[in-house]
Coordinates of C-alpha atoms (C1' of nucleotides) in Angstrom, one line a residue:
Chain T
M1 CA 14.7 -19.6 19.0
N2 CA 16.6 -18.6 16.0
Q3 CA 16.3 -14.8 15.2
Y4 CA 17.8 -12.3 12.8
P5 CA 19.5 -10.0 15.1
H6 CA 19.8 -6.2 15.0
S7 CA 16.9 -5.8 12.9
T8 CA 13.7 -3.7 13.7
R9 CA 10.3 -5.5 14.0
L10 CA 7.3 -3.6 12.9
L11 CA 3.6 -3.7 13.4
V12 CA 1.7 -5.3 10.5
A13 CA -1.8 -4.4 10.2
I14 CA -4.4 -5.6 7.5
D15 CA -6.9 -3.1 6.2
C16 CA -9.9 -4.2 4.0
I17 CA -11.7 -2.4 1.3
I18 CA -15.1 -4.0 1.0
F19 CA -17.1 -3.1 -2.1
G20 CA -20.9 -3.7 -2.8
F21 CA -23.3 -2.7 -5.1
D22 CA -26.9 -1.5 -4.3
G23 CA -28.2 -1.6 -7.8
D24 CA -27.3 1.8 -8.5
E25 CA -23.9 2.8 -7.0
I26 CA -20.8 1.1 -5.8
K27 CA -20.5 1.3 -1.9
L28 CA -17.8 1.0 0.5
L29 CA -18.3 -0.7 3.9
V30 CA -16.6 1.5 6.5
I31 CA -16.6 1.7 10.1
K32 CA -17.1 4.7 12.6
R33 CA -14.7 4.0 15.1
N34 CA -15.8 3.6 18.6
F35 CA -12.1 2.9 19.9
E36 CA -9.0 4.6 19.9
P37 CA -7.0 6.2 18.2
E38 CA -9.4 8.6 16.1
R39 CA -12.5 7.4 17.9
G40 CA -15.5 8.8 16.2
K41 CA -13.5 9.0 12.5
W42 CA -14.4 6.8 9.7
S43 CA -11.9 4.3 8.8
L44 CA -11.6 1.0 6.8
M45 CA -12.2 -2.2 8.8
G46 CA -8.7 -3.6 9.9
G47 CA -6.7 -5.5 12.4
F48 CA -3.4 -6.7 13.2
V49 CA -1.6 -9.7 11.9
N50 CA -1.4 -12.4 14.4
Q51 CA 2.0 -14.2 15.1
E52 CA 0.8 -17.4 13.8
E53 CA -1.4 -16.4 10.8
D54 CA -0.9 -16.0 7.2
L55 CA -1.7 -12.5 5.7
E56 CA -4.6 -14.0 3.7
V57 CA -6.0 -16.0 6.7
G58 CA -5.8 -12.7 8.7
A59 CA -7.8 -10.8 6.0
E60 CA -10.4 -13.6 5.8
R61 CA -10.8 -13.4 9.7
I62 CA -11.2 -9.5 9.5
L63 CA -13.7 -9.8 6.7
Y64 CA -15.5 -12.8 8.6
E65 CA -15.6 -10.8 11.8
L66 CA -17.4 -7.8 10.3
T67 CA -19.7 -9.3 7.6
G68 CA -20.1 -12.9 8.7
L69 CA -18.9 -13.9 5.4
N70 CA -16.7 -16.9 4.2
N71 CA -15.7 -17.6 0.6
I72 CA -15.9 -14.2 -0.7
Y73 CA -13.8 -12.6 -3.3
V74 CA -10.6 -11.3 -1.9
E75 CA -7.4 -10.1 -3.5
Q76 CA -4.4 -8.5 -2.2
L77 CA -4.1 -4.9 -3.4
L78 CA -0.9 -3.3 -2.0
T79 CA 1.1 -2.8 1.1
F80 CA 1.3 0.8 2.6
G81 CA 4.4 1.5 4.7
K82 CA 5.1 5.4 4.7
V83 CA 6.7 5.9 8.0
N84 CA 4.4 8.4 9.5
R85 CA 1.2 6.9 8.1
D86 CA 0.0 5.9 11.6
P87 CA 0.9 8.6 14.2
V88 CA 0.7 6.2 17.2
E89 CA 3.5 4.0 16.1
R90 CA 5.0 3.0 12.5
T91 CA 2.7 0.4 11.1
I92 CA 2.9 -1.4 7.8
S93 CA -0.5 -2.0 6.3
V94 CA -1.3 -4.8 3.8
V95 CA -4.4 -4.0 2.0
F96 CA -7.0 -6.4 0.8
F97 CA -9.8 -5.5 -1.4
A98 CA -13.0 -7.9 -1.1
L99 CA -16.3 -7.9 -3.3
I100 CA -19.3 -8.9 -1.7
N101 CA -23.0 -9.2 -2.5
I102 CA -24.5 -6.2 -0.4
H103 CA -27.3 -8.1 0.7
S104 CA -25.7 -11.1 2.0
H105 CA -23.8 -9.8 5.0
D106 CA -24.7 -10.4 8.5
E107 CA -26.4 -7.2 9.6
E108 CA -26.2 -7.8 13.3
S109 CA -22.5 -7.9 13.1
V110 CA -22.3 -5.0 10.9
R111 CA -24.1 -3.1 13.3
A112 CA -22.1 -4.1 16.4
H113 CA -19.0 -2.9 14.6
N114 CA -20.9 0.3 14.0
A115 CA -20.1 -0.3 10.1
H116 CA -21.9 1.7 7.3
W117 CA -22.2 1.5 3.5
V118 CA -21.2 4.7 2.0
S119 CA -21.3 5.9 -1.6
L120 CA -18.2 6.7 -3.2
K121 CA -19.4 9.9 -4.6
N122 CA -19.9 11.5 -1.1
M123 CA -17.5 9.5 1.0
P124 CA -16.7 10.7 4.5
Q125 CA -13.0 11.6 5.3
L126 CA -11.3 8.6 6.3
I127 CA -8.2 8.4 8.8
F128 CA -4.6 8.1 8.1
D129 CA -3.9 7.1 4.5
H130 CA -7.2 5.1 4.1
E131 CA -8.5 7.4 1.1
K132 CA -5.5 6.6 -0.8
M133 CA -6.2 2.8 -0.2
V134 CA -9.7 3.3 -1.5
Q135 CA -8.7 5.4 -4.7
N136 CA -6.1 2.7 -5.4
A137 CA -8.8 -0.3 -4.9
L138 CA -11.2 1.6 -7.3
E139 CA -8.5 1.7 -9.8
R140 CA -7.8 -1.8 -9.4
L141 CA -11.5 -2.8 -9.7
R142 CA -11.8 -0.9 -12.8
Y143 CA -8.7 -2.4 -14.0
K144 CA -9.9 -5.9 -13.5
A145 CA -13.4 -5.6 -14.4
A146 CA -12.3 -4.3 -17.7
L147 CA -10.1 -7.5 -18.3
H148 CA -11.8 -10.3 -16.2
P149 CA -15.4 -11.3 -15.5
I150 CA -15.2 -10.0 -11.9
G151 CA -18.4 -8.0 -11.7
F152 CA -20.4 -11.1 -10.8
E153 CA -18.9 -11.0 -7.4
L154 CA -21.1 -8.0 -6.5
L155 CA -24.4 -9.5 -7.3
P156 CA -26.3 -12.5 -6.4
E157 CA -26.0 -15.8 -7.4
T158 CA -28.5 -15.2 -10.2
F159 CA -28.8 -11.9 -12.0
T160 CA -30.1 -10.2 -14.9
I161 CA -28.0 -8.6 -17.6
P162 CA -29.7 -5.2 -17.1
Q163 CA -28.3 -5.5 -13.6
L164 CA -25.0 -6.4 -14.8
H165 CA -25.4 -3.5 -17.2
K166 CA -26.0 -0.9 -14.5
L167 CA -23.3 -2.4 -12.3
Y168 CA -20.7 -2.0 -15.0
E169 CA -22.0 1.8 -15.5
A170 CA -21.5 2.6 -11.7
I171 CA -18.0 0.9 -12.0
Y172 CA -16.9 3.2 -14.7
G173 CA -19.2 6.3 -14.0
M174 CA -20.2 6.2 -17.8
Q175 CA -23.1 5.1 -19.8
L176 CA -22.7 2.1 -21.9
D177 CA -24.9 1.0 -24.7
R178 CA -27.3 -1.6 -23.4
R179 CA -27.5 -3.7 -26.3
N180 CA -23.8 -3.7 -27.1
F181 CA -23.0 -4.6 -23.5
S182 CA -25.5 -7.5 -23.5
R183 CA -24.0 -9.1 -26.6
K184 CA -20.3 -8.6 -25.2
I185 CA -21.1 -10.2 -21.9
L186 CA -23.1 -13.1 -23.3
S187 CA -20.3 -13.6 -26.2
T188 CA -18.0 -14.8 -23.2
G189 CA -20.3 -17.9 -22.9
L190 CA -19.8 -17.5 -19.1
L191 CA -23.5 -17.1 -18.4
V192 CA -26.1 -19.6 -18.3
D193 CA -29.7 -19.1 -18.6
T194 CA -31.5 -20.3 -15.5
G195 CA -34.9 -20.6 -17.2
E196 CA -36.2 -18.2 -14.5
K197 CA -37.1 -14.6 -14.8
N198 CA -36.7 -11.6 -12.6
E199 CA -39.9 -11.0 -10.6
N200 CA -39.0 -7.5 -9.5
S201 CA -39.4 -5.7 -12.5
A202 CA -42.4 -3.6 -13.2
T203 CA -42.4 -4.2 -16.8
K204 CA -40.9 -6.7 -18.9
K205 CA -39.2 -9.4 -16.8
A206 CA -35.5 -10.0 -17.6
V207 CA -33.8 -13.5 -17.8
L208 CA -31.9 -14.5 -14.8
Y209 CA -28.5 -15.9 -15.4
R210 CA -25.8 -17.7 -13.4
L211 CA -22.3 -18.0 -13.9
D212 CA -20.9 -21.1 -15.5
K213 CA -18.3 -21.5 -12.8
E214 CA -15.9 -24.0 -14.7
K215 CA -15.6 -21.7 -17.7
Y216 CA -15.2 -18.9 -15.2
E217 CA -12.3 -20.5 -13.7
D218 CA -10.9 -21.3 -17.0
K219 CA -11.2 -18.1 -18.5
F220 CA -10.4 -16.0 -15.5
H221 CA -6.9 -15.1 -16.6
S222 CA -7.4 -14.3 -20.2
F223 CA -6.6 -10.8 -21.6
W224 CA -5.1 -9.2 -24.4
Y225 CA -4.4 -5.9 -26.0
F226 CA -0.9 -5.2 -27.3
M227 CA -0.8 -9.2 -28.3
P228 CA -2.6 -10.6 -31.0
E229 CA -6.1 -12.2 -30.2
P230 CA -5.8 -15.9 -29.5
S231 CA -6.4 -17.7 -32.8
A232 CA -7.7 -20.9 -31.0
Chain N
M1 CA 6.4 7.0 23.1
N2 CA 2.9 6.1 22.3
Q3 CA 2.2 2.5 21.3
Y4 CA -0.3 -0.1 20.4
P5 CA -0.3 -2.6 23.4
H6 CA -0.4 -6.4 23.0
S7 CA 0.3 -6.5 19.4
T8 CA 3.2 -8.6 17.8
R9 CA 5.8 -6.8 15.8
L10 CA 7.3 -8.8 12.9
L11 CA 10.3 -8.6 10.7
V12 CA 9.5 -6.8 7.4
A13 CA 11.9 -7.5 4.4
I14 CA 12.1 -6.1 1.0
D15 CA 12.9 -8.6 -2.0
C16 CA 13.5 -7.3 -5.3
I17 CA 12.8 -8.9 -8.8
I18 CA 15.1 -7.6 -11.2
F19 CA 14.5 -8.3 -14.8
G20 CA 16.8 -7.5 -17.9
F21 CA 16.7 -8.4 -21.5
D22 CA 19.9 -9.4 -23.2
G23 CA 18.5 -9.2 -26.7
D24 CA 17.4 -12.6 -26.7
E25 CA 16.1 -13.6 -23.5
I26 CA 14.4 -12.2 -20.4
K27 CA 17.1 -12.6 -17.5
L28 CA 16.7 -12.3 -13.7
L29 CA 19.4 -10.8 -11.3
V30 CA 20.0 -13.0 -8.4
I31 CA 22.6 -13.4 -5.9
K32 CA 24.3 -16.6 -4.8
R33 CA 24.5 -15.9 -1.0
N34 CA 27.8 -15.7 0.8
F35 CA 26.1 -15.1 4.2
E36 CA 23.7 -17.1 6.4
P37 CA 21.1 -18.3 6.4
E38 CA 21.2 -20.4 3.2
R39 CA 24.6 -19.4 2.5
G40 CA 25.7 -20.8 -1.1
K41 CA 22.1 -21.0 -2.4
W42 CA 20.5 -18.6 -4.8
S43 CA 18.1 -16.0 -3.8
L44 CA 16.5 -12.6 -4.7
M45 CA 18.2 -9.6 -3.7
G46 CA 16.7 -8.1 -0.4
G47 CA 17.1 -6.5 2.9
F48 CA 15.0 -5.4 6.0
V49 CA 13.2 -2.4 5.9
N50 CA 14.6 0.3 8.3
Q51 CA 12.7 2.0 11.1
E52 CA 12.9 5.3 9.6
E53 CA 12.4 4.3 5.9
D54 CA 9.4 4.1 3.5
L55 CA 8.9 0.8 1.8
E56 CA 9.6 2.4 -1.7
V57 CA 12.5 3.9 -0.3
G58 CA 13.9 0.8 0.9
A59 CA 13.3 -0.9 -2.3
E60 CA 15.3 1.9 -4.1
R61 CA 18.0 1.8 -1.7
I62 CA 18.4 -2.1 -2.2
L63 CA 18.4 -1.7 -5.9
Y64 CA 20.9 0.8 -5.8
E65 CA 23.0 -1.0 -3.5
L66 CA 23.2 -3.8 -6.1
T67 CA 23.0 -2.0 -9.4
G68 CA 24.3 1.4 -8.6
L69 CA 21.1 2.4 -10.5
N70 CA 18.8 5.3 -9.3
N71 CA 15.5 6.2 -11.5
I72 CA 14.7 2.9 -12.8
Y73 CA 11.3 1.4 -13.2
V74 CA 10.1 0.0 -9.8
E75 CA 6.7 -1.4 -8.9
Q76 CA 5.3 -2.9 -5.8
L77 CA 4.2 -6.4 -6.7
L78 CA 2.8 -8.1 -3.7
T79 CA 3.6 -8.8 -0.1
F80 CA 4.2 -12.5 1.0
G81 CA 3.5 -13.5 4.4
K82 CA 3.1 -17.3 5.2
V83 CA 3.9 -17.9 8.6
N84 CA 6.7 -20.5 7.8
R85 CA 8.1 -18.8 4.6
D86 CA 11.3 -18.0 6.5
P87 CA 12.5 -20.9 8.7
V88 CA 14.7 -18.5 10.8
E89 CA 11.9 -16.2 12.0
R90 CA 8.6 -15.2 10.7
T91 CA 9.5 -12.4 8.1
I92 CA 6.8 -10.5 6.0
S93 CA 8.3 -9.7 2.5
V94 CA 7.1 -7.0 0.6
V95 CA 8.2 -7.8 -3.2
F96 CA 9.0 -5.1 -5.7
F97 CA 9.8 -5.7 -9.3
A98 CA 12.2 -3.6 -11.3
L99 CA 12.9 -3.5 -15.0
I100 CA 16.5 -2.4 -15.9
N101 CA 18.5 -2.0 -19.1
I102 CA 21.0 -4.8 -18.7
H103 CA 24.0 -3.3 -20.0
S104 CA 23.7 -0.2 -17.7
H105 CA 24.3 -1.5 -14.1
D106 CA 27.5 -1.1 -12.0
E107 CA 29.6 -4.4 -12.9
E108 CA 31.8 -4.0 -9.7
S109 CA 28.9 -3.9 -7.5
V110 CA 27.2 -6.9 -9.0
R111 CA 30.3 -8.7 -8.7
A112 CA 30.7 -7.6 -5.0
H113 CA 27.4 -9.0 -4.1
N114 CA 27.8 -12.2 -6.0
A115 CA 25.1 -11.3 -8.2
H116 CA 24.4 -13.0 -11.7
W117 CA 22.0 -12.8 -14.5
V118 CA 20.1 -16.2 -15.1
S119 CA 17.6 -16.9 -17.8
L120 CA 14.2 -17.9 -16.9
K121 CA 14.3 -21.1 -18.6
N122 CA 16.9 -22.8 -16.6
M123 CA 16.8 -20.7 -13.4
P124 CA 18.4 -22.3 -10.4
Q125 CA 16.4 -23.4 -7.4
L126 CA 15.8 -20.1 -5.3
I127 CA 15.4 -20.1 -1.2
F128 CA 12.3 -19.7 0.8
D129 CA 9.4 -18.8 -1.6
H130 CA 11.4 -16.7 -3.9
E131 CA 10.3 -18.8 -7.0
K132 CA 6.8 -18.0 -6.3
M133 CA 7.8 -14.4 -6.4
V134 CA 9.5 -14.7 -9.7
Q135 CA 6.5 -16.6 -11.1
N136 CA 4.3 -13.9 -10.0
A137 CA 6.6 -11.1 -11.2
L138 CA 6.6 -12.7 -14.5
E139 CA 2.8 -12.9 -14.8
R140 CA 2.7 -9.4 -13.7
L141 CA 5.1 -8.4 -16.6
R142 CA 3.2 -10.2 -19.0
Y143 CA -0.1 -8.7 -17.9
K144 CA 1.5 -5.1 -17.8
A145 CA 3.4 -5.3 -21.1
A146 CA 0.3 -6.3 -22.9
L147 CA -1.5 -3.4 -21.8
H148 CA 0.8 -0.6 -21.2
P149 CA 3.9 0.7 -23.1
I150 CA 6.5 -0.7 -20.5
G151 CA 8.9 -2.8 -22.4
F152 CA 10.9 0.1 -23.3
E153 CA 12.2 0.0 -19.5
L154 CA 14.2 -3.0 -20.5
L155 CA 16.0 -1.4 -23.5
P156 CA 18.6 1.4 -23.8
E157 CA 17.6 5.0 -24.3
T158 CA 17.4 4.6 -28.3
F159 CA 16.3 1.2 -29.7
T160 CA 15.0 -0.3 -32.8
I161 CA 11.7 -1.9 -33.8
P162 CA 13.3 -5.4 -34.4
Q163 CA 14.9 -5.1 -30.7
L164 CA 11.4 -4.3 -29.4
H165 CA 9.9 -7.1 -31.5
K166 CA 12.5 -9.5 -30.1
L167 CA 11.6 -8.4 -26.4
Y168 CA 8.1 -8.7 -26.7
E169 CA 8.7 -12.5 -28.3
A170 CA 10.9 -13.0 -25.3
I171 CA 8.2 -12.0 -22.9
Y172 CA 5.5 -13.9 -24.0
G173 CA 7.6 -17.0 -25.2
M174 CA 5.8 -16.8 -28.7
Q175 CA 6.3 -15.7 -32.1
L176 CA 4.8 -12.4 -33.1
D177 CA 4.4 -11.3 -36.6
R178 CA 7.3 -8.7 -37.4
R179 CA 5.3 -6.8 -39.8
N180 CA 1.9 -6.2 -37.8
F181 CA 3.8 -5.8 -34.4
S182 CA 5.9 -3.0 -35.9
R183 CA 2.6 -1.1 -37.1
K184 CA 0.9 -1.8 -33.8
I185 CA 3.8 -0.2 -31.7
L186 CA 4.3 2.8 -34.1
S187 CA 0.4 3.3 -34.2
T188 CA 0.6 4.2 -30.4
G189 CA 2.6 7.3 -31.6
L190 CA 4.9 7.0 -28.5
L191 CA 8.1 6.4 -30.6
V192 CA 10.1 9.2 -32.1
D193 CA 12.5 8.6 -34.9
T194 CA 15.9 9.8 -34.0
G195 CA 17.3 10.0 -37.4
E196 CA 20.0 7.8 -36.5
K197 CA 20.5 4.0 -37.5
N198 CA 21.7 0.9 -35.6
E199 CA 25.5 0.2 -36.5
N200 CA 25.5 -3.1 -34.9
S201 CA 23.3 -4.7 -37.6
A202 CA 25.1 -7.0 -40.1
T203 CA 22.7 -6.2 -42.9
K204 CA 20.3 -3.6 -43.4
K205 CA 20.5 -0.9 -40.2
A206 CA 17.3 -0.3 -38.6
V207 CA 15.9 3.0 -37.5
L208 CA 16.6 4.0 -33.9
Y209 CA 13.7 5.2 -32.0
R210 CA 13.3 6.8 -28.5
L211 CA 10.3 7.2 -26.2
D212 CA 8.1 10.2 -26.5
K213 CA 8.4 10.8 -22.6
E214 CA 5.3 13.2 -22.5
K215 CA 3.0 11.0 -24.5
Y216 CA 4.5 8.1 -22.4
E217 CA 3.3 9.7 -19.3
D218 CA 0.0 10.6 -20.7
K219 CA -1.0 7.3 -22.3
F220 CA 0.4 5.1 -19.6
H221 CA -2.8 4.3 -17.8
S222 CA -5.0 3.6 -20.9
F223 CA -6.3 0.4 -21.5
W224 CA -9.5 -1.5 -22.7
Y225 CA -11.2 -4.6 -23.3
F226 CA -14.6 -5.1 -22.0
M227 CA -15.3 -1.4 -22.3
P228 CA -15.7 0.3 -25.7
E229 CA -12.8 1.9 -27.2
P230 CA -12.5 5.7 -26.1
S231 CA -14.2 7.5 -29.2
A232 CA -12.1 10.7 -28.6
Chain O
dC1 C1' -53.6 0.3 -25.5
dC2 C1' -49.7 2.8 -23.8
dA3 C1' -45.4 3.6 -21.3
dA4 C1' -41.3 1.3 -20.0
dA5 C1' -38.0 -1.9 -20.0
dA6 C1' -36.0 -6.3 -22.0
dG7 C1' -34.4 -8.6 -26.1
dT8 C1' -33.1 -9.1 -31.3
dG9 C1' -31.0 -7.2 -36.0
dT10 C1' -28.4 -4.4 -39.2
dT11 C1' -25.0 -1.8 -41.1
dG12 C1' -20.7 0.9 -41.8
dT13 C1' -16.3 1.3 -40.1
dA14 C1' -11.9 0.5 -38.2
dG15 C1' -8.5 -2.7 -36.5
dT16 C1' -6.0 -6.7 -37.5
dT17 C1' -4.3 -11.0 -39.2
dA18 C1' -1.8 -12.9 -42.8
dC19 C1' 0.2 -12.6 -46.3
dA20 C1' 3.9 -10.7 -50.6
dC21 C1' 7.0 -7.5 -52.0
dC22 C1' 10.7 -4.3 -51.8
dC23 C1' 15.0 -2.1 -49.8
dA24 C1' 19.6 -1.7 -47.8
dT25 C1' 23.9 -3.6 -46.4
dG26 C1' 28.1 -6.7 -46.0
dG27 C1' 30.7 -10.1 -47.3
Chain W
dC1 C1' 25.3 -10.5 -56.6
dC2 C1' 23.3 -12.6 -52.9
dA3 C1' 21.9 -13.7 -48.5
dT4 C1' 19.7 -11.6 -44.6
dG5 C1' 17.2 -8.7 -42.2
dG6 C1' 14.5 -4.4 -42.1
dG7 C1' 10.7 -1.6 -44.2
dT8 C1' 6.1 -1.0 -46.6
dG9 C1' 1.6 -2.5 -49.0
dT10 C1' -2.6 -4.8 -49.2
dA11 C1' -6.8 -7.9 -49.2
dA12 C1' -10.0 -10.5 -46.3
dC13 C1' -11.8 -10.8 -42.2
dT14 C1' -13.5 -9.6 -37.6
dA15 C1' -15.3 -7.0 -33.9
dC16 C1' -17.7 -3.5 -32.6
dA17 C1' -20.2 1.1 -32.1
dA18 C1' -24.5 3.1 -33.5
dC19 C1' -28.3 2.8 -34.6
dA20 C1' -33.8 0.7 -35.4
dC21 C1' -37.1 -2.4 -34.2
dT22 C1' -39.9 -6.0 -31.9
dT23 C1' -41.7 -8.3 -27.6
dT24 C1' -43.4 -8.2 -22.9
dT25 C1' -45.5 -6.6 -19.0
dG26 C1' -48.4 -3.7 -15.6
dG27 C1' -51.7 -0.4 -15.1

DNA sequence: CCAAAAGTGTTGTAGTTACACCCATGG
DNA sequence: CCATGGGTGTAACTACAACACTTTTGG
């Protein structure tokens, strides 16, 4: 077998930031470790990269193992590689972040892994550099959600504008004018009126929308700021 | 020595995308390999991560080795980890991208490494997945330059608005109205008139500006699109 | 019929595009 | 004195923030 000589090989881990939205707050899915090292402490869900496994595949494996979900929004965040970040042995960690509908995961599996949804406001201490990872992921979420129609990934298939509005308020920790927000979102042309209405509401029922998948794919990469607005 | 048992350790490489601007085009600094594997082919500058070296430090080491430059703009891009991306042995590559003033590097060192500036338009074939990396880096550059005052990193300490204008046209491969661009850039308040003028011009001499470092640091992270403009 | 939440209208303002015009310089 | 490129001005348009108002529902 061909090999590069004289080079050190390192452990490569994958850690997953998993965000959810409970209708009020952004939540993070973390596990209380019942294994060593750092048993009893909180950490992100993770694992090691297998020899014959692409990084993305590894991330999907780990996410599936915990949540039972496939086909969720996953994006590579950054790779953390400080020499002493893991006290046991030097480990490079490739961090992914995932957005899921908080009600869709496999409860069994989550319980079996001793995982819990925690709110970002009173997040427990996490092991190693996992808090930095979360901080970084939150910044990325804010960044992307401001520029791309990404928030939907945290909601069910069908959702109402007020739900989306609350979601955005939660992401940015600030109040947004309900009416302007509604227009802004609708003006993207990405939402399709399903004709149905939300039954949960105690007062006036809100219209349920779903994503226009095609337009979503098309428009996903558009953004502008320093550049002039596209005239077409 | 404590170790995680039963886990595979992998080679971890660092590859560097190095962008420059020659006044006309965005250029990429690549090396023509005079070592195995793939001797004689073009590739990005890279190296392996040392056992006792942080990833960022490794990137800076590699960049310094090639260009002789310290304190340049470096940002982690993404980590590439497909199982067969390197035919010799499975290698994870953490990719960084750097922006430098094309005239400031150490010519000696660049020659010694058999490195050359190539234009993106007729870029030679690169080994492995390096072309994907470049593609990705270009997208990131476009993304960031549209939202953050990052273009300056590709220019000398002092520069003129027309230079900056040409730079942005090169980044996006499109024409931008000279006059509106000028106002937009000046309205950021990030440029300071040095009082001096560009001597190179054959006609009217343009004012030389420099960055207001403090404001630059402050404003670096501001951006908006879906969100309302900050009222303060 | 009233409170609470959802949805629609309107207006002033600020930013930006798409221009025209003037200025400085070297040949 | 003229061609070239740099700098400033301006009008029309558009987007959006900040509001008020109407509609629907349950109790």
